[in-house]
XYZ file of N, CA and C in Angstrom:
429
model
N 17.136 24.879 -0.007
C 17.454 23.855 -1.011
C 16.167 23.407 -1.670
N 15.801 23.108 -2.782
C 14.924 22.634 -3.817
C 15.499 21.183 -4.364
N 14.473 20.445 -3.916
C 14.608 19.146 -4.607
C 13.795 19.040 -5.893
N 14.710 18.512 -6.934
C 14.218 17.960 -8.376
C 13.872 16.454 -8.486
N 12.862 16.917 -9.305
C 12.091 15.526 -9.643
C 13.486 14.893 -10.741
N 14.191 15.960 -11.392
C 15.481 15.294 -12.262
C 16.449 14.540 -11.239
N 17.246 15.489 -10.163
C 18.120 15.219 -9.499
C 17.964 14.364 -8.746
N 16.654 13.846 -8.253
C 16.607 12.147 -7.863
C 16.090 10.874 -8.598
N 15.623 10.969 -9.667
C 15.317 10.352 -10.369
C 13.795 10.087 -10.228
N 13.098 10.499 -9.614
C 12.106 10.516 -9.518
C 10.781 10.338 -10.732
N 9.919 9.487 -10.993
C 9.292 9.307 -12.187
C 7.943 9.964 -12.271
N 6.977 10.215 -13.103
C 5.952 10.965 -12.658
C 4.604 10.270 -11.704
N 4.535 10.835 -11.319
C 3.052 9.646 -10.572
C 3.557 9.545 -9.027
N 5.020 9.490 -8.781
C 5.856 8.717 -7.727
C 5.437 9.939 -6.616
N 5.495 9.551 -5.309
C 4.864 9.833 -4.159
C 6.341 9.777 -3.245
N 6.600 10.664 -2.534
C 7.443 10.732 -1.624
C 7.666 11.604 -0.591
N 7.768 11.189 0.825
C 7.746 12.019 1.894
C 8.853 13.081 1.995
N 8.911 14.000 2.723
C 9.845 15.130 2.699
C 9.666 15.833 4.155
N 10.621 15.178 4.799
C 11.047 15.888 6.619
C 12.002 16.877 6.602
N 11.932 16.952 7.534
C 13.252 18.667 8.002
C 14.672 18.229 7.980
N 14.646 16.896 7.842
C 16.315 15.974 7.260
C 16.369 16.722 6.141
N 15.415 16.043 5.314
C 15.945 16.386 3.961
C 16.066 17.976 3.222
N 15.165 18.805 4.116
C 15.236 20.046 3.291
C 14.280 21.127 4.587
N 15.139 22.192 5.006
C 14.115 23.001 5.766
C 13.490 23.836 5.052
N 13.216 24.025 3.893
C 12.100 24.733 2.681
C 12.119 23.645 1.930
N 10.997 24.133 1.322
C 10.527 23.376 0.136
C 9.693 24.013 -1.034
N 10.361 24.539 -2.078
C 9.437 25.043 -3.181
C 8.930 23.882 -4.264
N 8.246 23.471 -4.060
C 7.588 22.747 -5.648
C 8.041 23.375 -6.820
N 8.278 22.252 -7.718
C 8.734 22.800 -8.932
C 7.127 22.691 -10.021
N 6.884 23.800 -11.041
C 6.028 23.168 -12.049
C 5.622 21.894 -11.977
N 6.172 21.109 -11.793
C 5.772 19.419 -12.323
C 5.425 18.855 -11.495
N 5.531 19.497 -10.341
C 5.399 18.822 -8.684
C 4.123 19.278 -7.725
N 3.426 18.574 -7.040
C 1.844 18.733 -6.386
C 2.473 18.633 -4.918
N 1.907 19.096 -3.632
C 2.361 18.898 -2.628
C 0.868 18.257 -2.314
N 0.858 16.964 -1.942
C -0.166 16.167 -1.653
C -1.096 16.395 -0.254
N -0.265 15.979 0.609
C -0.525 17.004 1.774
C 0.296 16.870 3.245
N -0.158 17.589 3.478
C 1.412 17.485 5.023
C 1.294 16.562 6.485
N 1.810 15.788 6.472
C 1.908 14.370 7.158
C 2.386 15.159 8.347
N 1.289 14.539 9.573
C 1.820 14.590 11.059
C 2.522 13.503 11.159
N 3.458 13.662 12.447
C 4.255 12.368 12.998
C 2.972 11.774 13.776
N 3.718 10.438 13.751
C 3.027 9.354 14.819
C 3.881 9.032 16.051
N 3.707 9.318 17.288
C 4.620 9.285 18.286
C 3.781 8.062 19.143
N 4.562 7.266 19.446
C 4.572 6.136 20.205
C 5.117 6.212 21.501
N 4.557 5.875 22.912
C 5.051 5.692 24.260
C 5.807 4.065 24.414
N 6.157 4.324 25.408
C 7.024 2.903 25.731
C 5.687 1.764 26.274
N 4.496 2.228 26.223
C 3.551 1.720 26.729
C 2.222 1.493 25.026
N 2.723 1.759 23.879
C 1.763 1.611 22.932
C 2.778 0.830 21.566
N 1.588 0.236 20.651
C 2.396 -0.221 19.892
C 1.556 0.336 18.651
N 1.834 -0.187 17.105
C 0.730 -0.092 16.496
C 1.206 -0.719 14.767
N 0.234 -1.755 14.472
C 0.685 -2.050 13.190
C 0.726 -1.387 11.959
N 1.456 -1.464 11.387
C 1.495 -0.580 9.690
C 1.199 -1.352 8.805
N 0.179 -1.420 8.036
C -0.172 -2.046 6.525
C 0.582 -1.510 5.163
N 0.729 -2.908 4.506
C 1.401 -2.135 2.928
C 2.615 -0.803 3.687
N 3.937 -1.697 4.903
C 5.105 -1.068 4.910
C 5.947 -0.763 3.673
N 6.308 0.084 3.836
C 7.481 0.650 2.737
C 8.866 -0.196 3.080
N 9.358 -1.402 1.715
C 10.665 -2.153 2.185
C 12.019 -1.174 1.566
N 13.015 -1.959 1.824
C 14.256 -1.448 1.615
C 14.514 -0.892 0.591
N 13.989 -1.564 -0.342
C 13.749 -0.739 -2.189
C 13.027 0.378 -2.174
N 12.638 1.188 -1.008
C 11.632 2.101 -0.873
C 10.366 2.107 -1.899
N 9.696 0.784 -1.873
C 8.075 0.889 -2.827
C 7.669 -0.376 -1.657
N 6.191 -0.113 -1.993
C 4.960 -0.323 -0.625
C 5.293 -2.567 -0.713
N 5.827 -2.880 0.369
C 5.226 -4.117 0.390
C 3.554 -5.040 0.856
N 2.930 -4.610 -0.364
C 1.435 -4.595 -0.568
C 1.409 -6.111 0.142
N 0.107 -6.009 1.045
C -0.392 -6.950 1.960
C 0.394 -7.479 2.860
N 1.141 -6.848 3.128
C 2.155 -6.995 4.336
C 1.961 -6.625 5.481
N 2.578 -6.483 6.957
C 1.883 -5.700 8.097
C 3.488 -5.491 8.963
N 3.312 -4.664 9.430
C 4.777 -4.264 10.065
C 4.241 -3.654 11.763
N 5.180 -4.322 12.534
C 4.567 -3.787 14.155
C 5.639 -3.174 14.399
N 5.472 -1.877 15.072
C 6.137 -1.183 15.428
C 5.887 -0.534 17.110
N 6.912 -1.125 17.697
C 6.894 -0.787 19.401
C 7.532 0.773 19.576
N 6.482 0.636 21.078
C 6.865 2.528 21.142
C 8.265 1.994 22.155
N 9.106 3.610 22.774
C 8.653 4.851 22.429
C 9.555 4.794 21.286
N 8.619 5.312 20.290
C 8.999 5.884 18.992
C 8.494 7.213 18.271
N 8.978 7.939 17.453
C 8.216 9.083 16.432
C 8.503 8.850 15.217
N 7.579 8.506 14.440
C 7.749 8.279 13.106
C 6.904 9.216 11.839
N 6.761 9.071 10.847
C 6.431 9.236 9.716
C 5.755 8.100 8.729
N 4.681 8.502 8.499
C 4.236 7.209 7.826
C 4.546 7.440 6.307
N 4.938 6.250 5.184
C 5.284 6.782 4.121
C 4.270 6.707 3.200
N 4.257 7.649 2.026
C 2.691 7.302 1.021
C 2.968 5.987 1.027
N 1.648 5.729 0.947
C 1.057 4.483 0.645
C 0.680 3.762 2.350
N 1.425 3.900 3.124
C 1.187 3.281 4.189
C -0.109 3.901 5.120
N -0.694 2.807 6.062
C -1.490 3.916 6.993
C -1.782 2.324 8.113
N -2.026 3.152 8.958
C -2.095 2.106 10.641
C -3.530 1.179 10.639
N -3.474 0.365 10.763
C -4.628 -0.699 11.049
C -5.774 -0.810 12.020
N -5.290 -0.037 13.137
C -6.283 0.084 14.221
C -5.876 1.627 14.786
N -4.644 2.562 14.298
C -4.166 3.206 15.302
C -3.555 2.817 15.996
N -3.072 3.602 16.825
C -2.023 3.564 17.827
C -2.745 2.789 19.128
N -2.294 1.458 19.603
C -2.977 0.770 20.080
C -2.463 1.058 21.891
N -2.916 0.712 22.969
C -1.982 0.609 24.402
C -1.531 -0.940 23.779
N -0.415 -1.120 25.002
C 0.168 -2.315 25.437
C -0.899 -3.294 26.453
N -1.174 -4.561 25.902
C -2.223 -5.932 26.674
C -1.539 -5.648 28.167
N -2.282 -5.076 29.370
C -1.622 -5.460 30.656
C -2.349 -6.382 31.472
N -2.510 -7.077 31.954
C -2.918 -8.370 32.361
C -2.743 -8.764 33.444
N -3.772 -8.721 34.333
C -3.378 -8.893 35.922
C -3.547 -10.639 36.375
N -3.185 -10.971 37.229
C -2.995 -12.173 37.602
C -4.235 -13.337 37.250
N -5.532 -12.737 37.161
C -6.667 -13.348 37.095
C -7.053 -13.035 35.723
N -6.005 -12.699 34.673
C -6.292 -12.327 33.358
C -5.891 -13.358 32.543
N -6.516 -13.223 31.390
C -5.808 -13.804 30.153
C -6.262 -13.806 28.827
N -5.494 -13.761 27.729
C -6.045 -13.546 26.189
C -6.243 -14.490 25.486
N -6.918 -15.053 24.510
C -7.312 -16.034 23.671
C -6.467 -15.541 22.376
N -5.511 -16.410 22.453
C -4.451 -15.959 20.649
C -4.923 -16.826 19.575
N -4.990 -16.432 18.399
C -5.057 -17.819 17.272
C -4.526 -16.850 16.335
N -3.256 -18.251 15.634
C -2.255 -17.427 14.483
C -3.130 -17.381 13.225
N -2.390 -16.501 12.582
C -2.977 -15.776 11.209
C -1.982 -16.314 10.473
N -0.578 -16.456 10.556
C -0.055 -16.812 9.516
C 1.027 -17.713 10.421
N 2.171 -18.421 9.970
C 2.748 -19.692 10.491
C 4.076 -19.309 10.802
N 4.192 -19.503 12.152
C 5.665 -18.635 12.675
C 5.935 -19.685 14.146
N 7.130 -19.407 14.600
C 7.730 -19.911 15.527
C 7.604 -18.963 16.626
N 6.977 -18.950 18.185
C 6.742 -18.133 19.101
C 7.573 -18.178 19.926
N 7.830 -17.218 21.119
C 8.719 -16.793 21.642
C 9.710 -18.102 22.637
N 8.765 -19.010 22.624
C 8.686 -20.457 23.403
C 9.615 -21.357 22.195
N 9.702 -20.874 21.013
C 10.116 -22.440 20.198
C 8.656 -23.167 19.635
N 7.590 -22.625 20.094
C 6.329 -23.315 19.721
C 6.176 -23.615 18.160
N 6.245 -24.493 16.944
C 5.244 -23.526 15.594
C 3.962 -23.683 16.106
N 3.732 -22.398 15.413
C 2.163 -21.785 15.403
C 1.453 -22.223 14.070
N 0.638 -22.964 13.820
C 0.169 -22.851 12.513
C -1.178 -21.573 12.069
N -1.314 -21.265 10.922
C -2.905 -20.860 10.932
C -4.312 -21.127 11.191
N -4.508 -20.810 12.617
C -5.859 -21.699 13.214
C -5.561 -22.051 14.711
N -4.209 -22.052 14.698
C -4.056 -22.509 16.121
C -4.096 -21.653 17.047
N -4.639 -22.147 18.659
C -5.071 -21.452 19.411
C -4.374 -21.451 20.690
N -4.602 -20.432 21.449
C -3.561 -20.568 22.689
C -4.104 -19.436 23.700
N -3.720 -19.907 25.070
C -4.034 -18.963 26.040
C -2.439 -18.254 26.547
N -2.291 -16.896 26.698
C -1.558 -15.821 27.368
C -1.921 -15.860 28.628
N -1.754 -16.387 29.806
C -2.136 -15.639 30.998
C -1.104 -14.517 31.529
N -1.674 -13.655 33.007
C -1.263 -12.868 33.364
C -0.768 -13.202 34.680
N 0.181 -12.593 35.354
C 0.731 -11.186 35.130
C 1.714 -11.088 33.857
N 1.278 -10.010 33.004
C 1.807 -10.107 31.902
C 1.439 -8.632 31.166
N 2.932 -8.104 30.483
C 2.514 -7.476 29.658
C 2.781 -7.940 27.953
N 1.524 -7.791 26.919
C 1.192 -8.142 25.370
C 1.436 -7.556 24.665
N 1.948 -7.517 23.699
C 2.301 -7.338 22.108
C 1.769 -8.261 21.739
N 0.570 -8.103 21.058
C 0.641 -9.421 19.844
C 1.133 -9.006 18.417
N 2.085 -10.261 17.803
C 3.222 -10.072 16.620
C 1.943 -10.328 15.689
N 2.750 -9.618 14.182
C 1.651 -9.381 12.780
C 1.631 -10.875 12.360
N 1.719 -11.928 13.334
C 1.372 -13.694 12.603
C 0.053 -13.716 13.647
N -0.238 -12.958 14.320
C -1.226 -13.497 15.053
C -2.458 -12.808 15.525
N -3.481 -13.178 15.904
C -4.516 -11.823 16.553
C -5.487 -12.139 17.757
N -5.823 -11.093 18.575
C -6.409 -11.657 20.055
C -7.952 -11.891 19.599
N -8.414 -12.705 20.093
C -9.966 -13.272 19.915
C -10.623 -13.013 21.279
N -10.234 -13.417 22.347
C -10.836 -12.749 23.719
C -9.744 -12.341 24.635
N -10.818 -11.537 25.671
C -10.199 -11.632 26.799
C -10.853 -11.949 28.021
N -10.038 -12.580 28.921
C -11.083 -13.448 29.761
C -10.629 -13.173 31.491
N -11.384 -13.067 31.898
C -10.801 -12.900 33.783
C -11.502 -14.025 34.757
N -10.540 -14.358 35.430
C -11.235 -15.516 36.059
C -11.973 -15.829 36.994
């Protein structure tokens, strides 16, 4: 099967991924560049990793945005997107552990807490971490 830049409406300039869903060949047409060929990103039940400028429901980039995505997963990143740190492990935290949080942007935490921007907080352990895209770790400390 051959996909057209007509038959989806596709405009010139426009950037779009293409998996083994949509088509097990692929010939470019004249008008069409193959940019270049995207590995998956596979995630364990033990890693997480944020996405910058996610692709929303309208499929175009929500610029300055951040999207966390928990493993185990395999994904595809879409043009425009790309990972912030990589594929990160999961915070594990032994009893004499703990992380220094302060929010980035203003959200309600898993507690009912609000968080404002600036505010600070300790995680202790035993514990395993995700930190969510409102917030970011500043230390880590053992006692």
């Amino acid at each position: 099967a051959v996909v057209s830049t007509q038959s989806t409406g596709r405009k010139s300039g426009e950037q779009w991924l293409l998996t083994l869903k949509d088509s097990e060949a692929f010939i470019p047409d004249v008008h069409e560049n193959v940019i270049t060929v995207a590995n998956i990103s596979t995630l364990t039940n033990r890693q997480y990793c944020v996405i910058l400028d996610p692709v929303g429901e309208d499929g175009k980039n929500r610029l300055g945005q951040r999207k966390l995505v928990k493993g185990e997963k395999s994904f595809f990143l879409q043009p425009g997107e790309r990972l912030e740190s990589g594929i990160q492990d999961v915070h594990i935290l032994l009893e004499d552990e703990a992380l220094i949080i302060k929010a980035v942007l203003a959200f309600k935490d898993s507690d009912g807490v609000d968080r404002q921007p600036g505010n600070m907080w300790m995680v202790r352990g035993p514990a395993e971490f995700i930190p969510s895209v409102e917030m970011e770790i500043i230390d880590r400390r053992k006692a």
